[in-house]
Backbone as a printed PyTorch tensor [residue, N CA C, xyz], in Angstrom:
tensor([[[-24.7860, -35.1710, -24.8620],
         [-24.9480, -34.6530, -23.5450],
         [-24.1220, -35.4920, -22.3670]],

        [[-23.7660, -34.7280, -21.5070],
         [-23.1780, -35.4880, -20.3590],
         [-23.8370, -35.7570, -19.3820]],

        [[-23.7200, -37.0040, -18.7590],
         [-24.3080, -37.4460, -17.5840],
         [-23.6580, -37.3640, -16.3000]],

        [[-22.9590, -36.1770, -16.0860],
         [-22.2690, -36.0000, -14.9240],
         [-22.7840, -35.6400, -13.6870]],

        [[-22.3590, -36.0560, -12.4480],
         [-23.1700, -35.5190, -11.1050],
         [-22.1770, -35.1430, -10.4720]],

        [[-22.4630, -33.8510,  -9.9280],
         [-21.4140, -33.1150,  -9.1160],
         [-21.7630, -33.4360,  -7.6470]],

        [[-21.0510, -33.7890,  -6.6740],
         [-21.1820, -34.1100,  -5.4600],
         [-20.2870, -32.8720,  -4.5080]],

        [[-21.1860, -31.9030,  -4.1180],
         [-20.6080, -30.7000,  -3.3360],
         [-20.2700, -31.1650,  -2.1780]],

        [[-19.3700, -30.3310,  -1.3300],
         [-18.5530, -30.5840,  -0.0890],
         [-19.8320, -31.0700,   1.1170]],

        [[-21.0720, -30.5770,   0.9390],
         [-21.9500, -31.0180,   1.8540],
         [-22.6040, -32.4060,   1.6110]],

        [[-22.1320, -33.0090,   0.6520],
         [-22.5830, -34.5330,   0.2560],
         [-23.8680, -34.6190,  -0.4120]],

        [[-24.7350, -33.6240,  -0.7550],
         [-25.9970, -33.5410,  -1.5420],
         [-25.4640, -33.7460,  -2.8850]],

        [[-26.4950, -34.5050,  -3.7650],
         [-26.2630, -34.8100,  -5.0290],
         [-26.9190, -33.7130,  -6.0760]],

        [[-26.2060, -33.0260,  -6.9070],
         [-26.7860, -31.6910,  -7.6370],
         [-26.7610, -32.4100,  -9.0760]],

        [[-27.7080, -32.1700,  -9.7440],
         [-27.8540, -32.9240, -11.0690],
         [-27.4600, -31.5820, -12.0860]],

        [[-26.4310, -32.0380, -12.9430],
         [-25.8600, -30.9920, -13.9940],
         [-26.5460, -31.3000, -15.1430]],

        [[-27.3750, -32.0170, -15.2370],
         [-28.0980, -32.3720, -16.3500],
         [-29.4950, -32.5100, -16.2180]],

        [[-30.3440, -31.4770, -16.8170],
         [-31.6670, -31.5030, -16.3170],
         [-32.4700, -32.8750, -16.9420]],

        [[-31.9970, -33.5300, -17.7630],
         [-32.4100, -34.6060, -18.3960],
         [-32.3750, -35.6950, -17.8560]],

        [[-31.4350, -35.8370, -16.5540],
         [-31.1620, -36.9270, -15.8700],
         [-31.9570, -36.7100, -14.5020]],

        [[-32.9540, -37.6800, -14.3020],
         [-33.6710, -37.8150, -13.2060],
         [-33.2510, -38.9780, -11.9850]],

        [[-32.7320, -38.4770, -11.0480],
         [-32.5650, -39.4240,  -9.9600],
         [-33.7280, -39.6030,  -9.0230]],

        [[-33.8970, -40.6180,  -8.5150],
         [-35.1710, -40.8190,  -7.4350],
         [-34.9710, -39.9770,  -6.4320]],

        [[-35.8450, -39.1740,  -5.7430],
         [-35.5840, -38.5610,  -4.5330],
         [-35.0660, -39.3240,  -3.4050]],

        [[-35.3660, -40.6400,  -3.2780],
         [-34.7220, -41.4690,  -2.2700],
         [-33.4400, -41.7320,  -2.4120]],

        [[-32.8340, -41.6040,  -3.5920],
         [-31.4650, -41.6090,  -3.6010],
         [-30.7580, -40.4430,  -3.1340]],

        [[-31.1900, -39.2080,  -3.3550],
         [-30.6000, -38.1250,  -2.8720],
         [-30.7220, -38.0900,  -1.4980]],

        [[-31.8500, -38.6910,  -0.6500],
         [-32.2280, -38.6530,   0.6920],
         [-31.0200, -39.5790,   1.2920]],

        [[-30.5070, -40.8570,   0.7530],
         [-29.6500, -41.6670,   1.3720],
         [-28.1870, -40.8400,   1.4320]],

        [[-27.7490, -40.1580,   0.2730],
         [-26.6030, -39.6630,   0.3380],
         [-26.4700, -38.3330,   1.1070]],

        [[-27.6320, -37.6080,   1.5030],
         [-27.7220, -36.5340,   2.3250],
         [-27.7050, -36.8210,   3.7550]],

        [[-28.2650, -38.0440,   4.2160],
         [-28.1500, -38.2810,   5.5820],
         [-27.2530, -38.8810,   6.2980]],

        [[-26.9270, -38.7370,   7.5810],
         [-25.9110, -38.9870,   8.2440],
         [-25.9260, -40.6340,   8.2320]],

        [[-24.6420, -41.1720,   8.4760],
         [-24.4930, -42.6960,   8.4980],
         [-24.8970, -42.9890,   9.9340]],

        [[-25.5440, -44.3920,  10.2080],
         [-25.6810, -44.7180,  11.4890],
         [-24.2800, -44.8490,  12.1190]],

        [[-24.3800, -44.5650,  13.5130],
         [-23.3160, -44.5720,  14.3000],
         [-22.3750, -45.9610,  14.0440]],

        [[-23.0030, -46.9920,  13.7830],
         [-22.3660, -48.3470,  13.7190],
         [-21.2960, -48.1310,  12.5090]],

        [[-21.6130, -47.0590,  11.5270],
         [-20.6270, -47.2540,  10.4480],
         [-19.5780, -45.9780,  10.7660]],

        [[-19.8300, -45.3220,  11.7850],
         [-18.7500, -43.9490,  12.0440],
         [-18.1690, -44.0660,  12.9550]],

        [[-18.2710, -44.8180,  14.1120],
         [-17.3650, -44.9080,  15.2260],
         [-17.1310, -46.3180,  15.5180]],

        [[-15.9910, -46.6580,  15.8180],
         [-15.3530, -47.8090,  16.2450],
         [-15.8290, -49.0690,  15.4280]],

        [[-16.1270, -48.8450,  14.0380],
         [-16.3620, -49.8440,  13.3690],
         [-15.3650, -50.7570,  12.8400]],

        [[-15.5630, -52.1010,  13.3640],
         [-14.3390, -53.0890,  12.9960],
         [-13.1150, -52.7550,  13.4300]],

        [[-12.9990, -52.3550,  14.6600],
         [-11.7110, -52.0430,  15.3420],
         [-10.9060, -53.2060,  15.7870]],

        [[-11.6890, -54.4660,  16.1880],
         [-11.2540, -55.6920,  16.3650],
         [-10.9830, -55.6250,  17.9130]],

        [[-11.6650, -54.6210,  18.6090],
         [-11.4030, -54.6410,  19.9410],
         [-12.7830, -55.1360,  20.7750]],

        [[-12.3360, -56.1710,  21.5510],
         [-13.6310, -56.7490,  22.3230],
         [-13.0990, -56.9050,  23.7050]],

        [[-14.0630, -56.5610,  24.7440],
         [-13.5930, -56.6250,  26.2300],
         [-13.9860, -58.0910,  26.7510]],

        [[-13.1460, -58.6600,  27.3210],
         [-13.4410, -60.0900,  27.6630],
         [-14.4020, -59.9730,  28.8740]],

        [[-15.1400, -60.9340,  29.0500],
         [-16.1350, -60.8780,  30.2660],
         [-15.4950, -61.3750,  31.4140]],

        [[-15.7790, -60.7270,  32.5960],
         [-15.0830, -60.8210,  33.9960],
         [-16.3270, -61.2680,  35.0050]],

        [[-15.8850, -62.3460,  35.6420],
         [-16.6860, -62.8600,  36.8620],
         [-15.9180, -62.3890,  38.1940]],

        [[-16.5390, -61.6810,  38.9480],
         [-16.0200, -61.3060,  40.4130],
         [-16.8990, -61.6620,  41.4690]],

        [[-16.2850, -62.4950,  42.5760],
         [-16.6870, -63.0960,  43.4620],
         [-16.0910, -62.7040,  44.7390]],

        [[-16.9590, -62.2100,  45.8750],
         [-16.4890, -61.9220,  46.9410],
         [-16.6050, -63.0060,  48.0480]],

        [[-15.4970, -63.4110,  48.7460],
         [-15.7890, -64.4340,  49.9900],
         [-15.3230, -63.5850,  51.2780]],

        [[-15.0970, -64.3240,  52.2700],
         [-15.0880, -63.6840,  53.6680],
         [-13.5850, -63.1180,  53.5930]],

        [[-12.7920, -63.9150,  52.8370],
         [-11.1290, -63.4990,  52.8180],
         [-10.6340, -62.5560,  51.7560]],

        [[-11.4390, -62.7290,  50.3410],
         [-10.9160, -62.1180,  49.3510],
         [-11.8680, -61.7900,  48.2820]],

        [[-11.5580, -61.2110,  47.4040],
         [-12.2940, -61.1240,  46.0630],
         [-11.6180, -61.9720,  45.0160]],

        [[-12.1850, -62.4750,  44.2130],
         [-11.7390, -63.3240,  43.1570],
         [-12.2910, -62.8260,  41.6750]],

        [[-11.5370, -62.5930,  40.9030],
         [-11.6840, -62.0620,  39.7780],
         [-11.1340, -63.1500,  38.4930]],

        [[-12.1160, -63.5860,  37.6530],
         [-11.8800, -64.5770,  36.5880],
         [-12.0180, -63.6820,  35.3490]],

        [[-11.2310, -63.8420,  34.5150],
         [-11.3430, -63.2830,  33.1100],
         [-11.2680, -64.2000,  32.2460]],

        [[-12.1120, -64.4470,  30.9810],
         [-12.0770, -65.3580,  30.0850],
         [-11.4160, -64.6320,  28.8270]],

        [[ -9.9670, -65.3060,  28.6610],
         [ -9.2650, -64.6960,  27.6210],
         [ -8.4190, -65.8530,  27.1260]],

        [[ -9.4780, -66.6730,  26.2460],
         [ -8.5260, -67.7930,  25.5100],
         [ -7.5790, -67.4740,  24.5070]],

        [[ -6.6300, -68.3610,  24.1900],
         [ -5.8140, -68.0530,  22.9340],
         [ -4.6020, -67.3310,  23.1580]],

        [[ -4.4130, -66.4220,  24.3810],
         [ -3.2430, -65.7760,  24.7270],
         [ -2.2710, -66.5190,  25.4870]],

        [[ -1.1290, -66.0070,  25.5680],
         [ -0.1370, -66.3380,  26.3800],
         [  0.1680, -65.5760,  27.8240]],

        [[  0.9010, -66.1640,  28.8060],
         [  0.9920, -65.4980,  29.9700],
         [  1.7190, -64.1780,  29.7630]],

        [[  2.5710, -64.3000,  28.8430],
         [  3.5610, -62.9570,  28.4700],
         [  2.8040, -61.8120,  27.7050]],

        [[  1.5670, -62.0250,  27.3170],
         [  0.6860, -61.1230,  26.5290],
         [  0.0780, -60.1170,  27.5250]],

        [[ -0.0620, -60.3820,  28.7760],
         [ -0.6480, -59.7520,  29.8520],
         [  0.1730, -58.7500,  30.5280]],

        [[ -0.4230, -57.8430,  30.9170],
         [  0.1790, -56.6970,  31.8910],
         [ -0.9090, -56.4990,  32.9320]],

        [[ -0.5100, -56.6240,  34.2080],
         [ -1.3300, -56.0560,  35.3320],
         [ -0.5630, -54.9580,  35.9900]],

        [[ -1.3220, -53.9110,  36.1940],
         [ -0.8060, -52.7520,  36.7250],
         [ -1.6140, -52.3710,  38.0370]],

        [[ -0.8860, -51.6650,  39.2320],
         [ -1.9470, -51.3430,  40.2550],
         [ -1.3270, -49.8790,  40.6350]],

        [[ -2.1730, -48.9130,  40.4730],
         [ -1.7920, -47.5660,  40.6830],
         [ -2.8010, -46.6890,  41.4410]],

        [[ -2.5980, -46.4260,  42.7370],
         [ -3.6730, -45.6150,  43.5910],
         [ -4.8340, -46.3580,  43.6620]],

        [[ -4.9430, -47.5910,  44.0150],
         [ -6.1470, -48.6470,  44.2600],
         [ -6.9030, -48.7330,  42.8710]],

        [[ -6.3450, -48.5710,  41.6200],
         [ -6.7540, -49.0090,  40.4030],
         [ -6.1060, -50.0070,  39.8610]],

        [[ -6.7250, -51.2280,  39.6220],
         [ -6.1360, -52.4400,  39.0020],
         [ -6.3580, -52.2790,  37.4440]],

        [[ -5.2890, -52.5400,  36.6340],
         [ -5.4850, -52.1000,  35.1390],
         [ -4.9350, -53.5310,  34.7070]],

        [[ -5.7770, -54.1280,  33.7760],
         [ -5.5090, -55.3400,  33.1250],
         [ -5.4220, -55.2400,  31.6600]],

        [[ -4.3740, -55.3940,  30.9790],
         [ -4.3890, -55.1720,  29.5270],
         [ -3.6940, -56.6000,  29.1460]],

        [[ -3.9550, -56.6050,  27.6110],
         [ -3.2480, -57.5900,  26.8220],
         [ -3.2940, -57.0920,  25.6870]],

        [[ -2.1190, -57.5100,  24.7410],
         [ -1.7620, -57.2820,  23.3640],
         [ -1.3290, -58.6620,  22.8840]],

        [[ -1.8920, -58.7600,  21.5840],
         [ -1.3860, -60.0880,  20.8610],
         [ -1.1940, -59.8670,  19.5060]],

        [[ -0.0600, -60.3010,  18.8610],
         [  0.1700, -60.0920,  17.5160],
         [  0.2790, -61.4100,  16.8710]],

        [[ -0.1450, -61.7230,  15.7390],
         [  0.3480, -62.9840,  15.2730],
         [  0.4000, -62.7550,  13.5490]],

        [[  1.1920, -63.5090,  13.0640],
         [  1.4140, -63.3660,  11.4310],
         [  1.6110, -64.8410,  11.0630]],

        [[  1.2800, -65.2450,   9.9410],
         [  1.1970, -66.4830,   9.2980],
         [  1.4670, -66.3000,   7.8680]],

        [[  2.6340, -66.7560,   7.4750],
         [  3.0100, -66.5240,   6.1100],
         [  3.2940, -67.9890,   5.6430]],

        [[  2.5950, -68.0830,   4.3630],
         [  2.8430, -69.4690,   3.4830],
         [  3.2500, -69.1790,   2.1370]],

        [[  4.5260, -69.6800,   1.8600],
         [  4.9750, -69.4100,   0.3710],
         [  4.8090, -70.9070,  -0.2290]],

        [[  3.8990, -70.7830,  -1.3180],
         [  3.9160, -72.0520,  -1.9510],
         [  4.2960, -71.7870,  -3.4920]],

        [[  4.0050, -72.6390,  -4.5100],
         [  4.6920, -72.3380,  -5.8540],
         [  4.5900, -71.2450,  -6.4720]],

        [[  3.3930, -70.5710,  -6.7260],
         [  3.1140, -69.3600,  -7.2470],
         [  2.5760, -68.2900,  -6.7000]],

        [[  2.3640, -68.4900,  -5.3200],
         [  1.8040, -67.5030,  -4.5500],
         [  2.2920, -67.0900,  -3.0170]],

        [[  2.2090, -66.0850,  -2.5480],
         [  2.5000, -66.1920,  -0.9380],
         [  1.1510, -65.6080,  -0.4470]],

        [[  0.7670, -66.3400,   0.5140],
         [ -0.3470, -65.8490,   1.4680],
         [  0.1760, -65.4080,   2.7940]],

        [[ -0.4070, -64.3150,   3.2320],
         [  0.0060, -63.9610,   4.5440],
         [ -1.1820, -63.3250,   5.2820]],

        [[ -1.1810, -63.7900,   6.4780],
         [ -2.5020, -63.4820,   7.1410],
         [ -1.7350, -62.9200,   8.5880]],

        [[ -2.2500, -61.8460,   9.2570],
         [ -1.9310, -61.2490,  10.1980],
         [ -2.9320, -60.7440,  11.1810]],

        [[ -2.8360, -60.8060,  12.2340],
         [ -3.9840, -60.0890,  13.1580],
         [ -3.2920, -59.5300,  14.4310]],

        [[ -4.0460, -58.6480,  15.2080],
         [ -3.6220, -57.6490,  16.0870],
         [ -4.9980, -57.7110,  17.1500]],

        [[ -4.7370, -57.9030,  18.4700],
         [ -5.8230, -57.5680,  19.2950],
         [ -5.3200, -57.1260,  20.4770]],

        [[ -6.1000, -56.0810,  21.1930],
         [ -5.7050, -55.8030,  22.4030],
         [ -6.9740, -55.4530,  23.4250]],

        [[ -6.7560, -55.1860,  24.8270],
         [ -7.8340, -54.8240,  25.3350],
         [ -7.4080, -54.1880,  26.7150]],

        [[ -8.0730, -53.4780,  27.3930],
         [ -7.5050, -52.7510,  28.5280],
         [ -8.9560, -52.6750,  29.4860]],

        [[ -8.9330, -53.2260,  30.6630],
         [ -9.7760, -53.0290,  31.7010],
         [ -9.3020, -52.7550,  32.8920]],

        [[ -9.9890, -51.7790,  33.5870],
         [ -9.6850, -51.1090,  34.7940],
         [-10.6750, -51.2790,  35.9070]],

        [[-10.4300, -51.6300,  37.0890],
         [-11.2240, -51.5970,  38.2940],
         [-10.7210, -50.8400,  39.4500]],

        [[-11.6700, -49.9680,  40.2170],
         [-11.2130, -49.5020,  41.2600],
         [-11.4260, -50.2850,  42.2870]],

        [[-10.3930, -50.8680,  43.1640],
         [-10.3970, -51.7190,  44.3350],
         [-10.9200, -51.0970,  45.7050]],

        [[-11.6170, -51.6660,  46.3820],
         [-12.0260, -51.2380,  47.6410],
         [-10.8700, -50.9380,  48.6850]],

        [[-11.1340, -50.2630,  49.4950],
         [ -9.8560, -50.1010,  50.5390],
         [ -9.7390, -51.2620,  51.2930]],

        [[-10.5510, -52.1730,  51.3340],
         [-10.5520, -53.6090,  51.9970],
         [ -9.2340, -54.3430,  51.6690]],

        [[ -8.9650, -54.2350,  50.2470],
         [ -7.9100, -55.0820,  49.6560],
         [ -6.5720, -54.8330,  50.1490]],

        [[ -5.8900, -56.0200,  50.2980],
         [ -4.3830, -55.9520,  50.6770],
         [ -3.6920, -55.8700,  49.5380]],

        [[ -3.2300, -54.7380,  49.1580],
         [ -2.5390, -54.4810,  47.7780],
         [ -1.2310, -55.3180,  47.7380]],

        [[ -0.6010, -55.6000,  48.8070],
         [  0.8080, -56.2680,  48.6820],
         [  0.5520, -57.6720,  48.6400]],

        [[ -0.5150, -58.3850,  48.7750],
         [ -0.7770, -59.6020,  48.5030],
         [ -1.4930, -60.2350,  47.4010]],

        [[ -1.8100, -59.1900,  46.4040],
         [ -2.4560, -59.7160,  45.2180],
         [ -1.6210, -60.6480,  44.3470]],

        [[ -2.3290, -61.5580,  43.9770],
         [ -1.5490, -62.3390,  42.7580],
         [ -2.3540, -62.8740,  41.7220]],

        [[ -1.7650, -63.2950,  40.7050],
         [ -2.5750, -63.7270,  39.4610],
         [ -1.9720, -64.8470,  38.7990]],

        [[ -2.8330, -65.7780,  38.1710],
         [ -2.5500, -66.7940,  37.4600],
         [ -3.2870, -67.0730,  36.2860]],

        [[ -2.6800, -67.6790,  35.3690],
         [ -3.3430, -67.6850,  33.8460],
         [ -3.0860, -69.1910,  33.5530]],

        [[ -4.3560, -69.8420,  33.1300],
         [ -4.3110, -71.1660,  33.0500],
         [ -5.6940, -71.6050,  32.3180]],

        [[ -5.5550, -72.2550,  31.1670],
         [ -6.5390, -72.9100,  30.3330],
         [ -7.4530, -71.5880,  29.7550]],

        [[ -7.0050, -70.5500,  29.4910],
         [ -7.7100, -69.4940,  28.8630],
         [ -8.3560, -68.6550,  30.0720]],

        [[ -8.1480, -68.9640,  31.2690],
         [ -8.8300, -68.0550,  32.3100],
         [ -7.7500, -67.3340,  33.1890]],

        [[ -7.9000, -65.8990,  33.0160],
         [ -7.0160, -65.1350,  34.0330],
         [ -7.7470, -65.1300,  35.2900]],

        [[ -6.8620, -65.6030,  36.5760],
         [ -7.4930, -65.4520,  37.7640],
         [ -6.7950, -64.6310,  38.7710]],

        [[ -7.2620, -63.5280,  39.3150],
         [ -6.5280, -62.7330,  40.0590],
         [ -7.0980, -62.7650,  41.5120]],

        [[ -6.3160, -63.0900,  42.2490],
         [ -6.9470, -63.0060,  43.8580],
         [ -6.4930, -61.8550,  44.7600]],

        [[ -7.5680, -61.1220,  45.1370],
         [ -7.4070, -59.9790,  45.7900],
         [ -7.6930, -60.0720,  47.1970]],

        [[ -6.5660, -60.4650,  48.0000],
         [ -7.0900, -60.6880,  49.5920],
         [ -7.3820, -59.6180,  50.3530]],

        [[ -8.1520, -59.6260,  51.3120],
         [ -8.7570, -58.5100,  51.9790],
         [ -7.6960, -58.3250,  53.1960]],

        [[ -7.7660, -56.9440,  53.7670],
         [ -6.8010, -56.7730,  54.9540],
         [ -7.4370, -57.5770,  56.0840]],

        [[ -6.5730, -57.7500,  57.0080],
         [ -7.1310, -58.4950,  58.0260],
         [ -8.3510, -57.9620,  58.8540]],

        [[ -8.3410, -56.7470,  59.0140],
         [ -9.4680, -56.1120,  59.7400],
         [-10.8030, -56.3330,  59.1190]],

        [[-10.6740, -56.4460,  57.7230],
         [-11.8090, -56.2890,  56.8920],
         [-12.2770, -57.7330,  56.7030]],

        [[-11.8140, -58.7360,  57.0270],
         [-12.0700, -60.1150,  56.8010],
         [-13.4240, -60.3860,  57.6500]],

        [[-14.4400, -61.0260,  57.2520],
         [-15.3010, -61.4310,  57.9130],
         [-14.9980, -62.5440,  58.9670]],

        [[-15.6700, -62.3990,  60.1090],
         [-15.2190, -63.3650,  61.2940],
         [-16.4910, -64.4070,  61.2540]],

        [[-15.9190, -65.5900,  61.5860],
         [-17.3110, -66.5740,  61.5530],
         [-18.2220, -66.2460,  62.6210]],

        [[-19.4390, -66.7320,  62.3960],
         [-20.2340, -66.3240,  63.6360],
         [-20.0020, -67.1530,  65.0180]],

        [[-20.4970, -66.4800,  66.0530],
         [-20.1750, -67.1370,  67.2060],
         [-21.1910, -67.1860,  68.1800]],

        [[-21.1810, -67.9410,  68.9800],
         [-22.3240, -67.7750,  70.0000],
         [-22.1360, -67.0870,  71.4430]],

        [[-22.8060, -66.1710,  71.6740],
         [-22.4310, -65.3840,  73.0590],
         [-23.2690, -66.0850,  74.3130]],

        [[-22.6010, -66.2950,  75.1170],
         [-23.2720, -66.7390,  76.4330],
         [-23.9130, -65.7170,  77.1390]],

        [[-24.9930, -65.8300,  77.8190],
         [-25.6030, -64.9340,  78.6980],
         [-25.0280, -65.2890,  80.0870]],

        [[-24.5110, -64.5440,  80.9010],
         [-23.9750, -64.7030,  82.2900],
         [-25.1150, -64.3800,  83.1040]]])
């Protein structure tokens, strides 16, 4: 006698031989949907870098921790008050030795977008990348800058 198991399109296990008894819990495992961790975005290699945003009287300061990249890996775009920060990095490492070749490669990318407040002077935005930190300065328009407190004399 054969011990074949047919797996129909709906994924349930059908026993073709009445002498073969599979535990019911095994059938349940194959009939249930996989958890979302296995079905969507599993091991895509995409992570979003953490961002600190600080507002001062004159500007907004954005700092993004992105170590291991080069300045040329980044692209910053501004379109209709939306700032897009993206990076793409590819690396390949090939080692040829006596009887084998080892090749490792990697790819990573991300894209983050931020809607800027109308108070930002888009013409004066600048960015700097140093020691793994991407810093973006978003200066405020003159009319949006906080004025220092002052004392008003009573006449």
